[in-house]
PDB file of C-alpha atoms in Angstrom:
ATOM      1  CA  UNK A   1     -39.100  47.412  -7.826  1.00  0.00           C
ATOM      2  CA  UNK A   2     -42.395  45.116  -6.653  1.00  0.00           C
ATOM      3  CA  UNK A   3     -42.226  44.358  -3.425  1.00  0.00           C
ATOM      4  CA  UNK A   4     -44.008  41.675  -1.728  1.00  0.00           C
ATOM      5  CA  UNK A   5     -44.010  39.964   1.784  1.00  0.00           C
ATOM      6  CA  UNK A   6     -44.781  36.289   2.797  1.00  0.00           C
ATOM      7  CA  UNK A   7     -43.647  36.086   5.987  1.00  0.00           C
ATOM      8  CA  UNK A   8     -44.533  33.566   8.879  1.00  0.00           C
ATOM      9  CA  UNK A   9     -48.379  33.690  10.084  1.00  0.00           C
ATOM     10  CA  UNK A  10     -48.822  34.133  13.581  1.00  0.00           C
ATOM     11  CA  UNK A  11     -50.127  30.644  13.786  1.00  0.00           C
ATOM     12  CA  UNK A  12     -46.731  29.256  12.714  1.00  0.00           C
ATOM     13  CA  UNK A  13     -44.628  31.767  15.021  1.00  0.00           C
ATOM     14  CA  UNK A  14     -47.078  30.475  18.134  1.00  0.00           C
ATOM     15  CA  UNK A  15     -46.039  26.849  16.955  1.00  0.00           C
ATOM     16  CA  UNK A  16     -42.318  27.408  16.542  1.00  0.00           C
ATOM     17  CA  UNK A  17     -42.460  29.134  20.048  1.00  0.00           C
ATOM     18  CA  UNK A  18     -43.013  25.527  21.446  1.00  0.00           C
ATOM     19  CA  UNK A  19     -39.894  24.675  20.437  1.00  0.00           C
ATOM     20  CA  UNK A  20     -38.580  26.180  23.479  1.00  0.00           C
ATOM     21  CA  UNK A  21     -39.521  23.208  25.334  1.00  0.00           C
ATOM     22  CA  UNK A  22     -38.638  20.110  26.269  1.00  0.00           C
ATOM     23  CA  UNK A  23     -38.237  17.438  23.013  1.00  0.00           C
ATOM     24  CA  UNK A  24     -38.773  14.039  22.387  1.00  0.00           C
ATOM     25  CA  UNK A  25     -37.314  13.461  19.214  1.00  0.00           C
ATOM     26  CA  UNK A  26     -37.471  14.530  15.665  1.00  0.00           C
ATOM     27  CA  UNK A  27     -38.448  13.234  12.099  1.00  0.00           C
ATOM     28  CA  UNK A  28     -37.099  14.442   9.635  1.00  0.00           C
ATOM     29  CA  UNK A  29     -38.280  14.024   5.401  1.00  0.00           C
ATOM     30  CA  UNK A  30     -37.788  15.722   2.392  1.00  0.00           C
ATOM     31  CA  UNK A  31     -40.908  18.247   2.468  1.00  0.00           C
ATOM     32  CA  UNK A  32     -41.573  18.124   6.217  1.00  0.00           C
ATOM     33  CA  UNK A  33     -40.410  18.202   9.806  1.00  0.00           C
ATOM     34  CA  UNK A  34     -42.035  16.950  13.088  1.00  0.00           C
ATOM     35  CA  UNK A  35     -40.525  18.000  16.229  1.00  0.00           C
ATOM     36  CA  UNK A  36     -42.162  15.399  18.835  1.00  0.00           C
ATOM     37  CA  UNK A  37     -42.485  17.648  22.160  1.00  0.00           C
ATOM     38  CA  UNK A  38     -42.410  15.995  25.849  1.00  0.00           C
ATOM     39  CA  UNK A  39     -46.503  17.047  26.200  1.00  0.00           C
ATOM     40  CA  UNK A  40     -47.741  14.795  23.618  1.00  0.00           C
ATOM     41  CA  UNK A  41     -47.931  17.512  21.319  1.00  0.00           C
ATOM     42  CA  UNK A  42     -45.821  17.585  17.635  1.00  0.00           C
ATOM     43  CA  UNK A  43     -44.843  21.002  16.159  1.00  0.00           C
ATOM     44  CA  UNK A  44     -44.707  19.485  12.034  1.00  0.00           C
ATOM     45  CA  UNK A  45     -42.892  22.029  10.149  1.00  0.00           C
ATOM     46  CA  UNK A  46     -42.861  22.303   6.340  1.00  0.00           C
ATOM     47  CA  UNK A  47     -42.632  24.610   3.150  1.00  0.00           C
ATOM     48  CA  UNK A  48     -45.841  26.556   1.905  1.00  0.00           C
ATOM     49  CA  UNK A  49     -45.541  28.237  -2.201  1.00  0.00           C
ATOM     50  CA  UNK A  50     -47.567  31.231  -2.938  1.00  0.00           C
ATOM     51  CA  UNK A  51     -47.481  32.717  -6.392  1.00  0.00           C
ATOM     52  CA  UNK A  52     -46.446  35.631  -6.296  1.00  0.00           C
ATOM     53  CA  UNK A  53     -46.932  37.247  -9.810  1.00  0.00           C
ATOM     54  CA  UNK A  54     -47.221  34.833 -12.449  1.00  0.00           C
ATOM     55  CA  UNK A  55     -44.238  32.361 -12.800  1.00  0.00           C
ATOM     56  CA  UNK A  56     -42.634  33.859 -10.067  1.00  0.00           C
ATOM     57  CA  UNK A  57     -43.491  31.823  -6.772  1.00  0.00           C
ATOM     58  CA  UNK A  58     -41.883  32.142  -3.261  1.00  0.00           C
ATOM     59  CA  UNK A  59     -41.426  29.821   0.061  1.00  0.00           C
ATOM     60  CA  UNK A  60     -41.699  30.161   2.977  1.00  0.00           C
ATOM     61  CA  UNK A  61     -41.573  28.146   6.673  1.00  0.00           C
ATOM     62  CA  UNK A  62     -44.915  26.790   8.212  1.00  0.00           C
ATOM     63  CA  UNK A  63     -45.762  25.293  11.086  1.00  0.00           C
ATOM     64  CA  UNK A  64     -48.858  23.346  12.801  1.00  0.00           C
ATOM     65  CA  UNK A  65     -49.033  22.100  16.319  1.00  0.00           C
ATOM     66  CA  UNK A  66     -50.399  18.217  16.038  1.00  0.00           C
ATOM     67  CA  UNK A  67     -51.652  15.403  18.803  1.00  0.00           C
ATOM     68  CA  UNK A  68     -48.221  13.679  19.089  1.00  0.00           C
ATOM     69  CA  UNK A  69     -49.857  10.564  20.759  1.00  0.00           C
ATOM     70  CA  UNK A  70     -47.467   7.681  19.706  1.00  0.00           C
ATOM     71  CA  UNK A  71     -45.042   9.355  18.024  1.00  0.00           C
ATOM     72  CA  UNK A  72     -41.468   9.834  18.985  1.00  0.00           C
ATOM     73  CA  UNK A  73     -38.945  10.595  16.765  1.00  0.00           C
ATOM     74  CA  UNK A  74     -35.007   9.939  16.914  1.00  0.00           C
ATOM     75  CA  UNK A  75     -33.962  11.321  20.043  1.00  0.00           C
ATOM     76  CA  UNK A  76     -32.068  14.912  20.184  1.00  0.00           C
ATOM     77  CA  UNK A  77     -30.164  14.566  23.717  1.00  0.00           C
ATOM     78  CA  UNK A  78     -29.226  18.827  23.431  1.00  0.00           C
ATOM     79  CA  UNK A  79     -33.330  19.326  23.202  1.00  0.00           C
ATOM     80  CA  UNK A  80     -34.466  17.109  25.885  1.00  0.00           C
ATOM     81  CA  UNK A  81     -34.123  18.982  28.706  1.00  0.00           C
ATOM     82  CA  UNK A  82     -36.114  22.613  27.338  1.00  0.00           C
ATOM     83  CA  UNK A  83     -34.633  25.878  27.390  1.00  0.00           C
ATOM     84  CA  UNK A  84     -33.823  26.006  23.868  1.00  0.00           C
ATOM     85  CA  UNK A  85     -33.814  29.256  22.141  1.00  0.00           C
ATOM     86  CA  UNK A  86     -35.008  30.156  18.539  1.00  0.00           C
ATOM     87  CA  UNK A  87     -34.349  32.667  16.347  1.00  0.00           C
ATOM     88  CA  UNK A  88     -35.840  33.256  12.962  1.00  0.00           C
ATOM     89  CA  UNK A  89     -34.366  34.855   9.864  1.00  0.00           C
ATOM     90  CA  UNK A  90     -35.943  36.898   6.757  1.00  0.00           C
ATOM     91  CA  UNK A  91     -34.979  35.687   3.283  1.00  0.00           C
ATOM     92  CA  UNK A  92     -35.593  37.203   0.056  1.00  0.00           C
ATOM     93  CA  UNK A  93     -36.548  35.881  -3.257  1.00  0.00           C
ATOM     94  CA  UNK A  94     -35.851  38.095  -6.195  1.00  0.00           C
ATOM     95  CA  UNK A  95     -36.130  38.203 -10.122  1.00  0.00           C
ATOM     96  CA  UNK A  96     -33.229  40.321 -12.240  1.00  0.00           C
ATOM     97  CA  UNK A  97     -34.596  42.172 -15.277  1.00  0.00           C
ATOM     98  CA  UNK A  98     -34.622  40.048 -18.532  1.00  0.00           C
ATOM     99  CA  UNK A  99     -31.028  40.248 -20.134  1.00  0.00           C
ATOM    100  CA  UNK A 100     -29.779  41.342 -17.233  1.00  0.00           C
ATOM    101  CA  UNK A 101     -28.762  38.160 -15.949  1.00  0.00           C
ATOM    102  CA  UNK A 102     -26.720  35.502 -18.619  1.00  0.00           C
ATOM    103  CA  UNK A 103     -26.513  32.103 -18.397  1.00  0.00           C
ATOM    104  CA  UNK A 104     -25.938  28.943 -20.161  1.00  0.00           C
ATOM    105  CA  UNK A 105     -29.128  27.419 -22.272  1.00  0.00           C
ATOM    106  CA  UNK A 106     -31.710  30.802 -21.122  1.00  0.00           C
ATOM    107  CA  UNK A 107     -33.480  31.893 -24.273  1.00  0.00           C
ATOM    108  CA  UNK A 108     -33.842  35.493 -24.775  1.00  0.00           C
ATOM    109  CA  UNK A 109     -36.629  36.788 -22.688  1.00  0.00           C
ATOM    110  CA  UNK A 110     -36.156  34.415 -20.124  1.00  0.00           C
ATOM    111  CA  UNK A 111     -36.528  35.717 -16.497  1.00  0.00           C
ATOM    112  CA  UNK A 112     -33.986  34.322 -13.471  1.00  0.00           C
ATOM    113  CA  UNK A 113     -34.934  34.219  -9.996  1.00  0.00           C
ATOM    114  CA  UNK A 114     -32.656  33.896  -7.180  1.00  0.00           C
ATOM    115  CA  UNK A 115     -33.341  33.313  -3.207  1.00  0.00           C
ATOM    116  CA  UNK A 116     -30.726  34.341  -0.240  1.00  0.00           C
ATOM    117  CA  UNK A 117     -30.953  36.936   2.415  1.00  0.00           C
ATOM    118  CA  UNK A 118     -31.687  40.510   2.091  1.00  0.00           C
ATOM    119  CA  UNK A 119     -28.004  41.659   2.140  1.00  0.00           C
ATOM    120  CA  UNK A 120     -27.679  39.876  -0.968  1.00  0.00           C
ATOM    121  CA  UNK A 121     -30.843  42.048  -2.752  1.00  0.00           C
ATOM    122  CA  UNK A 122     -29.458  43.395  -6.060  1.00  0.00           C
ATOM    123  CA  UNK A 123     -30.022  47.445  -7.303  1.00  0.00           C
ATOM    124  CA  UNK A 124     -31.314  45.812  -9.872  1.00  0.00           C
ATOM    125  CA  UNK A 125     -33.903  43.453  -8.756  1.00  0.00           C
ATOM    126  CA  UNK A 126     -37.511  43.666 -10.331  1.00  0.00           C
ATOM    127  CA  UNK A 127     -39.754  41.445  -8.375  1.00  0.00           C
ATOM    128  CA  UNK A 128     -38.757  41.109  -5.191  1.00  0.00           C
ATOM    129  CA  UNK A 129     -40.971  38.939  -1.957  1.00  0.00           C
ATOM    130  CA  UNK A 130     -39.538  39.111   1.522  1.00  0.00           C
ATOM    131  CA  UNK A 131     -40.311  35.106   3.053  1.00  0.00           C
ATOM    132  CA  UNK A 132     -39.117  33.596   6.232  1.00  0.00           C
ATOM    133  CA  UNK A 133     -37.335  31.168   4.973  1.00  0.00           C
ATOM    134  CA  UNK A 134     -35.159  29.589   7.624  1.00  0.00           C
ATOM    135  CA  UNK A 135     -34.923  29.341  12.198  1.00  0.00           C
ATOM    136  CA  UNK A 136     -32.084  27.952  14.074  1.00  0.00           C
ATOM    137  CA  UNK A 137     -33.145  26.407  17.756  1.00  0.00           C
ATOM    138  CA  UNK A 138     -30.352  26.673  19.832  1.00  0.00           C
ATOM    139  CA  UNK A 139     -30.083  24.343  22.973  1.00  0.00           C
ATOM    140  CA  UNK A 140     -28.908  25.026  26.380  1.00  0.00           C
ATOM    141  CA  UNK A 141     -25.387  23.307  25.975  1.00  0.00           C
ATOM    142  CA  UNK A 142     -25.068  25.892  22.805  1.00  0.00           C
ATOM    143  CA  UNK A 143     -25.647  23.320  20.150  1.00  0.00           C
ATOM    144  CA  UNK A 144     -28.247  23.888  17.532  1.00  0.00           C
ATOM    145  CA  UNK A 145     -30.153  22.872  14.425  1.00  0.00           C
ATOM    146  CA  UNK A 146     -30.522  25.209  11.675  1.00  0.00           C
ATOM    147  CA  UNK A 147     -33.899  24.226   9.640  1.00  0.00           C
ATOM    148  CA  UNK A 148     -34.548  26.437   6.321  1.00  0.00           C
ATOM    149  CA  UNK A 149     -36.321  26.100   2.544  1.00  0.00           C
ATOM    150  CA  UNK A 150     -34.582  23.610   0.701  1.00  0.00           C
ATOM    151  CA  UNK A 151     -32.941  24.478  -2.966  1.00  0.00           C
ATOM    152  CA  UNK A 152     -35.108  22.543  -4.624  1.00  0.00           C
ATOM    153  CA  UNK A 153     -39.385  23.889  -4.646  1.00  0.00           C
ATOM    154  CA  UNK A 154     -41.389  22.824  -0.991  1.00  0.00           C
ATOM    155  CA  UNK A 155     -38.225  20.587  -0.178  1.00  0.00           C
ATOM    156  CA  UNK A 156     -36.891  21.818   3.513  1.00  0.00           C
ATOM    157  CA  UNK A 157     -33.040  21.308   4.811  1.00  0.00           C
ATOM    158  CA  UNK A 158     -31.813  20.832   8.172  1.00  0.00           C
ATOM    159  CA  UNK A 159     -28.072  20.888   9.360  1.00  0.00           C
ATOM    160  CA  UNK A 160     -26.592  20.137  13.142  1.00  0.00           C
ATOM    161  CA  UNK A 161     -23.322  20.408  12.404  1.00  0.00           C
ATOM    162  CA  UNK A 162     -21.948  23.310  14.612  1.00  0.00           C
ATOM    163  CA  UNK A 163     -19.631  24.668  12.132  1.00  0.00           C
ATOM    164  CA  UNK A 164     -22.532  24.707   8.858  1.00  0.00           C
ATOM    165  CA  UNK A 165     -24.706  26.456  11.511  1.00  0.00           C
ATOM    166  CA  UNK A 166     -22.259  28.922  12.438  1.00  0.00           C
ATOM    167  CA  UNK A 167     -21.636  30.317   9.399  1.00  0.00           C
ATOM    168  CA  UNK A 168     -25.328  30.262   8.462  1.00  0.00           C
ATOM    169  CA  UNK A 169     -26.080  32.561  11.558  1.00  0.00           C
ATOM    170  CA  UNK A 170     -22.644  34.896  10.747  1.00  0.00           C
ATOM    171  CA  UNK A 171     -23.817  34.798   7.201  1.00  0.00           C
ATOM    172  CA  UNK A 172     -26.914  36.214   7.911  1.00  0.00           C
ATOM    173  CA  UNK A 173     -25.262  38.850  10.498  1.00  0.00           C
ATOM    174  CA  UNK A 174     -26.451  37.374  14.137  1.00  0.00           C
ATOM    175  CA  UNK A 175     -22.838  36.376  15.160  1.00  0.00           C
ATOM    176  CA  UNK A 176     -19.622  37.896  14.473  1.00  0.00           C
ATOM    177  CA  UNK A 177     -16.982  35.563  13.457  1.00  0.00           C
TER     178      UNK A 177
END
């Protein structure tokens, strides 16, 4: 097995860390998200590609800190305050030998890749790239939003609802059930 890593810079890790504080609102598109802190500054979050080994690309979480003069956001009540907490998780992204995986309308030769965390890793896995590919910020009253890579290539997802981020973090072994 290849193994590769493209894991969060330390650049992106100091700009999550603001998280921690006090919020003014969030925006939320398809391929990005800006977290609009109380200090004028913005913490924009979004997915970064690297090519791995040729037609086999991975994602990963990145973040930049930005002036946040006039912007706002929707407001997220459980942020506003500070003391959040935030927690990142390792993903993996993984290609299966060709013919070892079948599925409908792949010619022969043709490669699959799948992405999930590393408890999921097959034996069998050829290629595989370790990524940070998701963080959940948890607030003070104990709700939280779970932001990760989206299914479909630079696209990002976040969920607030308590139960889809529950199962998230047991899925990925940080809570028991």
């Amino acid at each position: 097995m290849r193994e590769y890593r493209f894991q969060a810079t330390p650049e992106t890790v100091e700009a999550l860390r603001l998280l921690r504080g006090a919020w003014r609102g969030m925006m939320v598109a398809e391929h990005s998200v800006t977290v609009v802190l109380q200090d004028q500054r913005a913490v924009r979050i979004q997915c970064e590609t690297v090519e791995v080994e040729s037609l086999f690309d991975a994602y990963r979480l990145q973040a930049d800190i930005e002036d946040a003069e006039g912007m706002y956001g929707v407001p997220v009540e459980a942020f506003a305050n500070g003391s959040n907490d935030i927690v990142l998780f390792s993903g993996v992204t993984w290609s299966e030998p060709t013919g070892a995986v079948r599925a409908e309308g792949l010619t022969e030769g043709s490669v699959m890749h799948f992405s999930g965390h590393p408890g999921q890793l097959t034996d069998t896995a050829e290629v595989v790239c370790v990524t940070t590919d998701a963080f959940v910020i948890a607030a003070s009253d104990g709700s939280g939003v779970l932001i990760r890579t989206g299914l479909r290539p630079g696209s990002l997802e976040v969920e607030r609802n308590p139960e889809k981020v529950r199962t998230f973090l047991i899925d990925r072994g940080y809570s028991a059930a």
